XYZ file of N, CA and C in Angstrom:
618
model
N 93.574 78.683 107.372
C 93.266 77.717 106.828
C 91.824 77.993 107.921
N 90.723 77.227 107.842
C 89.801 76.676 109.049
C 90.087 76.093 110.246
N 89.604 76.505 111.456
C 90.710 76.588 113.149
C 89.022 74.881 113.247
N 89.431 74.554 113.770
C 88.553 73.419 114.250
C 88.252 72.862 116.025
N 87.771 72.539 116.351
C 87.064 71.998 117.143
C 88.737 70.517 117.811
N 89.057 70.492 119.123
C 90.216 69.604 119.192
C 89.591 67.983 119.079
N 87.802 67.756 118.949
C 87.445 66.549 118.042
C 87.969 66.837 117.003
N 88.203 67.386 116.076
C 88.545 67.214 115.073
C 89.516 67.055 114.313
N 90.466 67.008 115.366
C 91.674 66.955 114.948
C 92.370 65.462 115.495
N 90.953 64.633 115.571
C 90.920 62.981 115.536
C 91.332 62.387 113.701
N 90.221 63.138 112.901
C 89.910 62.716 111.561
C 91.193 63.738 110.673
N 91.765 64.859 110.761
C 92.132 65.282 110.356
C 93.718 64.655 110.251
N 93.883 63.988 111.454
C 94.835 63.133 111.989
C 94.949 61.470 110.961
N 93.859 60.890 111.193
C 93.875 60.060 110.332
C 93.455 60.358 108.805
N 93.073 61.388 108.615
C 93.430 61.253 106.717
C 94.807 61.717 106.924
N 96.163 62.707 107.636
C 97.080 62.532 107.181
C 97.645 61.079 107.279
N 96.945 60.726 107.357
C 97.865 59.490 108.110
C 97.625 58.565 107.106
N 97.853 61.014 106.045
C 98.119 60.778 105.534
C 98.667 58.372 105.564
N 97.895 55.358 108.536
C 98.508 54.279 108.499
C 98.973 53.193 108.977
N 99.289 46.347 111.645
C 99.763 46.313 112.137
C 101.642 45.699 112.065
N 102.163 46.586 112.139
C 103.821 46.713 112.035
C 104.828 45.389 112.316
N 105.685 45.044 111.229
C 106.686 44.372 111.884
C 107.825 44.865 111.968
N 109.032 44.687 113.037
C 110.539 45.340 113.780
C 111.139 45.230 111.899
N 111.880 46.116 112.089
C 112.904 46.338 111.036
C 114.448 46.515 112.087
N 114.911 46.782 111.146
C 116.717 46.949 111.728
C 116.464 48.869 112.695
N 117.423 48.838 113.541
C 116.903 50.447 114.213
C 117.366 51.501 113.277
N 117.062 52.740 112.894
C 117.484 54.013 112.861
C 119.176 53.994 112.547
N 119.520 53.507 111.401
C 121.085 53.669 111.053
C 121.138 55.005 110.581
N 122.452 55.209 111.465
C 122.792 56.503 111.467
C 123.491 57.607 110.289
N 123.139 58.547 110.438
C 123.164 59.545 109.279
C 124.016 60.077 108.275
N 125.237 59.490 109.357
C 126.234 60.099 108.613
C 126.613 58.278 107.409
N 125.515 57.152 107.615
C 125.776 56.279 106.708
C 125.514 55.989 105.875
N 123.968 57.242 104.678
C 123.589 57.317 103.801
C 124.998 58.368 103.375
N 124.666 57.838 101.468
C 126.187 58.136 101.517
C 125.083 58.998 99.959
N 126.206 59.635 98.715
C 125.422 59.923 97.491
C 126.011 59.074 96.828
N 124.525 60.054 95.980
C 123.758 58.260 94.561
C 123.368 57.574 94.301
N 122.966 57.350 96.617
C 122.070 55.739 97.084
C 120.233 56.135 96.445
N 120.225 57.561 96.510
C 119.436 57.245 96.444
C 118.624 57.360 95.368
N 118.875 58.677 94.117
C 118.931 57.575 92.649
C 119.335 55.955 92.886
N 120.234 55.386 93.124
C 120.204 53.864 92.690
C 118.890 53.354 93.388
N 117.618 53.779 94.024
C 117.069 53.010 94.795
C 115.873 53.771 94.652
N 115.444 54.746 93.526
C 114.388 55.442 93.104
C 113.425 54.783 92.292
N 114.173 54.341 91.144
C 112.961 52.920 91.050
C 112.604 52.241 91.663
N 112.818 51.665 92.006
C 112.694 50.246 93.319
C 110.994 51.100 94.567
N 111.898 52.539 94.287
C 110.461 53.090 95.350
C 109.965 53.193 94.995
N 109.495 53.940 93.749
C 108.205 54.386 92.850
C 107.336 52.452 92.126
N 107.981 51.992 92.102
C 107.136 51.184 92.095
C 106.633 49.864 93.368
N 107.285 50.334 95.094
C 106.577 49.980 95.998
C 105.412 49.978 95.970
N 104.227 49.365 96.357
C 103.346 49.585 96.792
C 102.844 48.865 97.844
N 103.619 47.768 98.890
C 102.762 47.276 99.997
C 104.015 47.567 101.485
N 103.030 48.027 102.285
C 104.356 48.364 103.662
C 103.604 48.067 104.466
N 104.599 47.772 105.646
C 103.542 47.479 106.452
C 104.517 48.934 108.342
N 103.580 49.824 108.606
C 104.623 50.581 108.963
C 103.763 50.883 110.829
N 104.938 51.489 111.211
C 103.776 51.707 113.025
C 104.283 52.908 113.491
N 104.152 54.462 114.276
C 105.298 54.886 114.392
C 103.801 56.299 115.111
N 104.193 57.312 115.476
C 103.653 58.577 116.439
C 102.637 59.675 115.356
N 101.880 59.953 115.224
C 101.347 61.344 114.280
C 101.199 62.406 115.629
N 101.658 63.474 115.725
C 101.495 64.689 116.821
C 100.704 66.282 115.574
N 99.995 66.535 115.879
C 99.563 67.898 115.740
C 100.076 69.454 116.305
N 99.920 69.838 115.486
C 99.894 71.172 116.303
C 98.927 71.976 115.936
N 97.938 72.860 116.297
C 97.228 73.812 116.077
C 98.129 75.908 116.601
N 96.998 76.304 116.375
C 97.152 78.175 117.306
C 96.190 77.839 118.805
N 96.120 76.462 118.630
C 94.581 76.304 120.112
C 95.275 74.952 121.174
N 95.668 74.105 119.960
C 96.141 72.645 120.442
C 97.344 71.835 119.921
N 97.788 70.744 120.790
C 98.906 69.838 120.539
C 98.087 68.490 120.915
N 98.359 67.488 120.198
C 98.395 66.012 120.760
C 98.838 65.451 119.508
N 98.744 63.964 120.620
C 99.112 63.046 119.275
C 98.453 61.659 119.684
N 98.876 60.829 118.064
C 98.449 58.842 118.801
C 99.043 58.218 117.854
N 99.097 57.285 118.492
C 99.924 56.541 117.798
C 99.181 55.961 116.275
N 99.938 54.692 115.397
C 99.892 54.538 113.966
C 100.184 53.673 113.589
N 99.396 52.499 112.875
C 99.071 51.975 112.713
C 98.971 51.564 110.714
N 99.423 51.591 109.577
C 99.688 51.362 109.002
C 99.657 50.494 108.207
N 99.028 49.582 107.107
C 98.562 47.919 106.792
C 98.140 48.785 104.574
N 99.118 48.840 103.604
C 99.304 48.881 102.738
C 99.680 48.121 101.987
N 98.767 48.065 100.985
C 98.550 46.686 100.025
C 98.325 47.444 98.286
N 98.385 46.607 97.114
C 97.698 47.276 96.249
C 96.738 48.043 95.998
N 95.901 46.966 96.819
C 94.646 46.303 96.419
C 93.865 47.384 97.577
N 94.202 47.021 98.874
C 93.522 48.073 99.164
C 94.653 48.977 100.693
N 93.729 49.540 101.844
C 95.151 50.048 102.723
C 94.025 50.442 103.788
N 94.774 50.074 105.343
C 94.169 50.871 106.114
C 94.812 50.913 107.584
N 94.277 52.130 107.855
C 94.814 53.363 108.608
C 94.338 52.820 109.855
N 94.980 52.605 111.454
C 94.605 53.097 112.349
C 94.761 53.950 113.138
N 93.922 54.759 113.886
C 94.786 55.334 115.121
C 94.373 55.263 116.082
N 95.143 54.780 117.149
C 94.925 54.815 118.473
C 96.246 56.066 119.454
N 95.014 56.254 120.713
C 95.521 57.116 122.105
C 95.109 58.141 122.698
N 95.864 59.395 122.704
C 95.509 60.292 123.255
C 93.850 61.287 122.227
N 94.441 61.093 121.130
C 93.365 61.445 119.710
C 92.184 61.336 120.698
N 90.435 62.634 120.945
C 89.498 62.049 121.104
C 89.425 60.615 121.736
N 87.971 59.562 121.714
C 88.194 58.477 122.438
C 88.558 56.984 121.424
N 88.713 56.245 122.272
C 89.112 54.740 121.545
C 89.689 54.893 120.039
N 89.030 53.552 119.220
C 89.803 53.808 117.821
C 89.685 54.279 116.402
N 90.275 55.113 115.846
C 89.836 55.492 114.553
C 90.327 54.519 113.226
N 88.698 53.835 112.635
C 90.108 53.128 111.039
C 90.033 53.018 109.708
N 89.960 54.200 109.115
C 90.466 54.254 107.408
C 90.983 52.792 106.785
N 89.656 52.887 106.094
C 89.567 51.888 104.742
C 90.177 52.234 103.490
N 90.399 51.487 102.825
C 90.148 51.719 101.345
C 90.270 50.702 100.526
N 89.118 50.551 99.670
C 89.429 48.969 98.700
C 88.949 49.185 97.651
N 88.874 49.641 96.193
C 89.183 48.805 95.308
C 87.596 50.140 94.867
N 87.980 51.952 95.256
C 87.552 52.714 95.340
C 85.985 53.118 95.701
N 86.542 52.485 97.109
C 85.522 52.691 98.367
C 85.925 52.734 99.387
N 85.803 54.060 99.891
C 87.075 54.409 101.546
C 85.669 54.105 102.327
N 86.601 54.019 103.399
C 85.110 53.811 104.656
C 86.172 53.843 105.842
N 84.821 55.049 106.827
C 85.665 55.337 108.502
C 84.988 54.758 108.968
N 85.442 54.383 109.977
C 84.946 53.865 111.210
C 85.305 54.997 112.834
N 84.226 54.757 113.651
C 85.154 55.288 114.406
C 84.000 55.826 115.734
N 84.293 55.770 116.484
C 82.984 55.499 118.046
C 81.532 55.861 117.791
N 81.656 56.950 117.205
C 80.445 57.149 116.288
C 79.606 56.440 115.125
N 79.943 55.684 114.471
C 79.938 54.776 113.120
C 80.676 54.334 112.267
N 80.064 53.887 111.279
C 81.254 53.701 110.376
C 80.424 54.716 108.786
N 81.452 55.569 108.457
C 80.775 56.654 106.973
C 81.641 55.542 105.773
N 81.065 56.300 104.757
C 81.619 55.511 103.998
C 81.599 56.500 101.936
N 82.973 56.586 101.800
C 82.530 57.480 100.418
C 83.393 57.175 99.042
N 83.381 57.419 97.943
C 84.262 57.055 96.892
C 86.359 57.341 97.437
N 86.098 58.184 98.175
C 87.782 58.222 97.994
C 87.950 59.388 98.917
N 88.911 58.854 99.575
C 88.883 59.990 101.283
C 88.934 61.441 101.092
N 89.554 61.685 100.430
C 88.989 63.175 100.934
C 87.717 63.587 100.802
N 86.996 62.570 99.927
C 84.894 62.829 99.351
C 84.521 62.635 101.300
N 85.166 61.159 101.409
C 84.961 61.220 102.737
C 85.066 62.730 104.137
N 85.923 62.673 104.179
C 86.037 64.034 104.361
C 85.745 64.885 104.532
N 85.454 65.590 103.294
C 84.413 66.441 103.439
C 83.253 66.388 103.525
N 82.915 65.480 103.347
C 80.713 64.765 103.911
C 81.290 64.855 105.195
N 82.441 64.517 106.593
C 82.022 64.567 107.698
C 82.331 65.745 108.023
N 83.210 66.710 107.197
C 84.208 67.697 108.304
C 83.200 69.093 107.461
N 84.006 68.998 106.396
C 82.995 70.301 105.382
C 84.308 70.498 104.316
N 85.606 70.039 105.246
C 86.345 70.304 104.110
C 87.126 68.641 103.798
N 88.448 68.975 103.408
C 89.498 67.729 102.558
C 90.554 68.171 103.103
N 91.410 66.818 102.476
C 92.909 67.173 102.206
C 93.757 66.015 101.251
N 94.396 66.463 100.896
C 95.450 65.190 99.867
C 95.870 64.137 100.564
N 94.522 63.756 101.241
C 94.887 62.266 102.159
C 95.623 61.010 100.503
N 95.068 61.362 100.232
C 96.516 59.993 99.060
C 98.213 60.451 98.575
N 97.894 61.621 98.589
C 99.128 61.517 98.295
C 100.334 61.219 99.539
N 99.985 61.176 100.594
C 99.855 60.377 101.651
C 101.374 58.702 100.832
N 100.279 58.331 100.138
C 101.172 57.126 99.522
C 101.819 57.569 99.735
N 102.875 58.578 98.719
C 103.875 59.319 98.132
C 104.752 59.278 98.968
N 104.323 60.486 99.271
C 105.209 61.795 100.007
C 105.658 61.212 101.762
N 105.227 58.964 101.938
C 105.511 58.821 103.134
C 106.747 57.971 102.637
N 107.296 57.883 100.470
C 107.974 56.735 100.961
C 108.909 58.311 100.156
N 109.229 59.822 100.493
C 109.621 60.516 99.759
C 109.916 61.457 98.512
N 108.184 60.610 98.417
C 108.279 61.271 96.165
C 107.033 61.919 96.727
N 107.303 63.016 95.527
C 106.203 63.474 95.216
C 105.011 62.214 94.797
N 103.699 63.754 94.833
C 102.284 62.721 94.447
C 102.854 63.091 92.764
N 102.150 61.854 92.219
C 102.523 61.765 90.366
C 101.950 63.089 89.634
N 102.252 63.445 88.509
C 101.710 63.684 87.765
C 100.232 65.812 88.546
N 101.381 65.412 89.383
C 100.885 67.266 89.750
C 102.291 68.164 90.397
N 101.964 69.571 89.651
C 103.461 70.022 90.024
C 104.035 70.661 91.841
N 105.317 69.951 92.019
C 105.475 69.625 92.844
C 107.257 70.751 93.244
N 107.146 71.412 94.133
C 109.363 71.328 94.026
C 109.942 70.645 94.980
N 110.676 70.316 95.033
C 112.092 69.474 95.562
C 113.477 69.913 95.494
N 113.285 70.154 96.969
C 115.410 70.685 97.346
C 115.631 69.368 97.865
N 117.108 69.251 97.236
C 117.359 67.228 97.676
C 118.624 67.917 99.055
N 119.498 67.434 99.698
C 120.194 67.651 100.429
C 120.814 67.569 100.178
N 122.851 67.505 100.767
C 123.766 67.370 100.496
C 124.077 65.731 100.020
N 123.891 64.905 100.047
C 122.962 63.546 99.612
C 122.983 62.841 98.730
N 121.850 63.960 98.393
C 120.784 64.302 96.998
C 119.221 63.403 97.390
N 118.984 63.213 99.177
C 117.952 62.573 99.212
C 117.153 63.764 99.359
N 116.000 63.482 99.396
C 114.215 64.130 99.280
C 114.695 65.424 100.265
N 114.649 66.496 100.382
C 115.064 67.498 102.255
C 113.517 68.368 102.222
N 113.456 68.818 101.436
C 112.152 69.540 101.574
C 110.824 69.103 100.524
N 109.950 68.940 100.064
C 109.037 69.756 98.655
C 107.815 69.412 99.362
N 107.771 70.549 98.972
C 106.470 71.346 98.480
C 105.869 70.814 97.606
N 103.721 71.019 97.791
C 102.982 70.782 96.936
C 101.524 70.517 97.660
N 100.992 71.359 96.674
C 99.492 71.222 96.449
C 98.915 71.664 98.155
N 100.049 72.601 98.433
C 99.958 73.355 100.352
C 100.648 73.665 101.080
N 100.840 71.817 100.356
C 102.511 71.826 101.601
C 103.213 71.847 101.849
N 103.874 71.864 103.142
C 105.326 71.774 102.965
C 105.848 70.814 103.681
N 106.231 69.858 102.985
C 106.886 68.119 103.688
C 108.624 68.571 103.584
N 108.663 68.276 105.165
C 110.823 68.970 105.516
C 110.849 66.844 105.990
N 111.723 66.399 105.277
C 112.250 65.313 105.598
C 113.581 65.184 106.747
N 113.578 65.414 107.768
C 114.249 65.085 108.866
C 115.056 64.381 109.208
N 114.472 63.248 109.090
C 115.479 61.797 109.645
C 115.428 60.574 108.660
N 115.987 59.514 108.722
C 115.693 58.834 107.505
C 116.200 56.470 108.517
N 115.783 56.119 107.544
C 115.902 54.206 108.482
C 116.099 54.262 107.193
N 117.047 52.135 107.649
C 116.970 51.738 106.385
C 116.370 50.489 106.886
N 115.709 50.140 105.837
C 114.273 48.610 105.901
C 114.476 47.481 104.499
N 114.630 47.241 104.532
C 114.806 45.690 103.205
C 115.681 46.663 102.587
N 116.855 47.491 103.062
C 118.072 47.688 102.043
C 117.369 48.970 101.028
N 116.131 49.347 101.725
C 116.013 51.625 101.280
C 116.029 52.193 102.063
N 116.584 52.695 101.444
C 115.700 54.383 102.824
C 114.835 55.006 102.303
N 114.254 54.911 103.476
C 112.507 56.212 103.711
C 113.127 56.534 104.574
N 111.993 57.556 104.894
C 111.858 58.517 106.121
C 111.736 57.844 107.640
N 112.122 58.647 108.054
C 111.339 58.122 109.872
C 111.159 59.017 110.433
N 111.344 60.220 109.859
C 110.655 61.663 110.648
C 111.039 62.666 109.713
N 109.464 63.266 109.760
C 109.046 64.312 108.567
C 107.542 64.977 109.403
N 107.761 66.715 109.016
C 106.972 67.016 109.525
C 106.145 67.840 108.342
N 104.673 67.932 107.967
C 104.248 68.784 107.409
C 103.323 70.115 107.708
N 103.689 71.540 106.683
C 102.858 72.246 107.300
C 101.879 72.719 106.656
N 100.686 73.628 106.814
C 99.939 73.367 105.742
C 98.611 74.663 107.007
N 99.628 75.866 105.969
C 99.190 77.341 106.613
C 99.347 77.608 108.274
N 98.313 76.704 109.552
C 99.137 76.969 111.068
C 98.972 75.929 111.356
N 98.837 74.829 110.330
C 98.496 73.671 110.835
C 100.102 73.243 111.332
N 100.369 72.308 111.630
C 101.621 71.861 111.382
C 101.845 69.825 112.416
N 101.869 68.830 111.300
C 101.881 67.119 111.518
C 103.334 66.830 111.569
N 103.888 66.046 112.357
C 105.124 66.073 112.774
C 104.720 63.697 113.013
N 105.554 63.154 111.892
C 105.164 61.803 111.508
C 107.100 61.493 111.874
N 107.169 60.023 113.018
C 107.466 59.280 112.748
C 107.207 58.005 113.536
N 108.024 57.119 111.861
C 107.782 55.845 112.147
C 109.020 55.076 112.824
N 108.143 53.885 113.671
C 109.271 53.393 114.623
C 109.010 52.221 113.731
N 109.241 51.687 113.200
C 109.189 50.374 112.177
C 108.333 50.418 111.151
N 109.400 50.183 109.601
C 109.359 50.393 109.172
C 109.573 49.177 107.827
N 108.411 48.840 106.458
C 109.149 46.474 106.461
C 108.472 47.186 105.537
N 108.857 47.327 104.299
C 108.185 46.949 102.655
C 108.484 45.747 102.533
N 107.122 45.409 101.515
C 106.799 43.461 101.425
C 106.374 43.256 99.859
N 106.799 42.347 99.731
C 105.724 42.605 98.484
C 105.079 42.587 97.349
N 105.397 43.183 95.988
C 103.718 44.088 95.481
C 102.792 43.150 95.816
N 102.655 41.630 95.810
C 101.565 40.909 96.244
C 100.495 40.409 97.001
N 101.399 41.406 98.186
C 101.217 40.994 99.526
C 100.085 41.157 99.902
């Protein structure tokens, strides 16, 4: 994969995140998950289209290691992903609504038809940003080839899709759903670790 200057890590994280969060219960112990729970909730996860979450995204390449705070607001019609912290300078916001995506940074505001096109226009490369709305729920992106490995309880353990390897390392309970709390994503020499500190699923008409 092509290597980039540290400034470009900001956009990479923004595209990946593939993310104002409200408090949920603290992460529940690993042993409290049980066999059958994943399949029991799968249909609800597949129809979940609105949430708020906050967390951190850490990136590592052969040259650099950095992190940022993450804030993701998702509804069926709009998403807003805010990154703030050590990445670059200031705050950066990725927003999507009705087939249009905007990226606002200290350098200005840019628009495109989709997040992948926006990254391609601004950086010269793109990532499967849209897939994160599925991966963050522990689901493969729909209608594309994938390979899924499950743990002893039947929960997703590793997902391989679009050249990415996603490993689910920890889970948390929110609104009677088990959702990923910590996941790592690798693509060639790039490694992204996403840790969700607050998860709140919301009604689909939010």
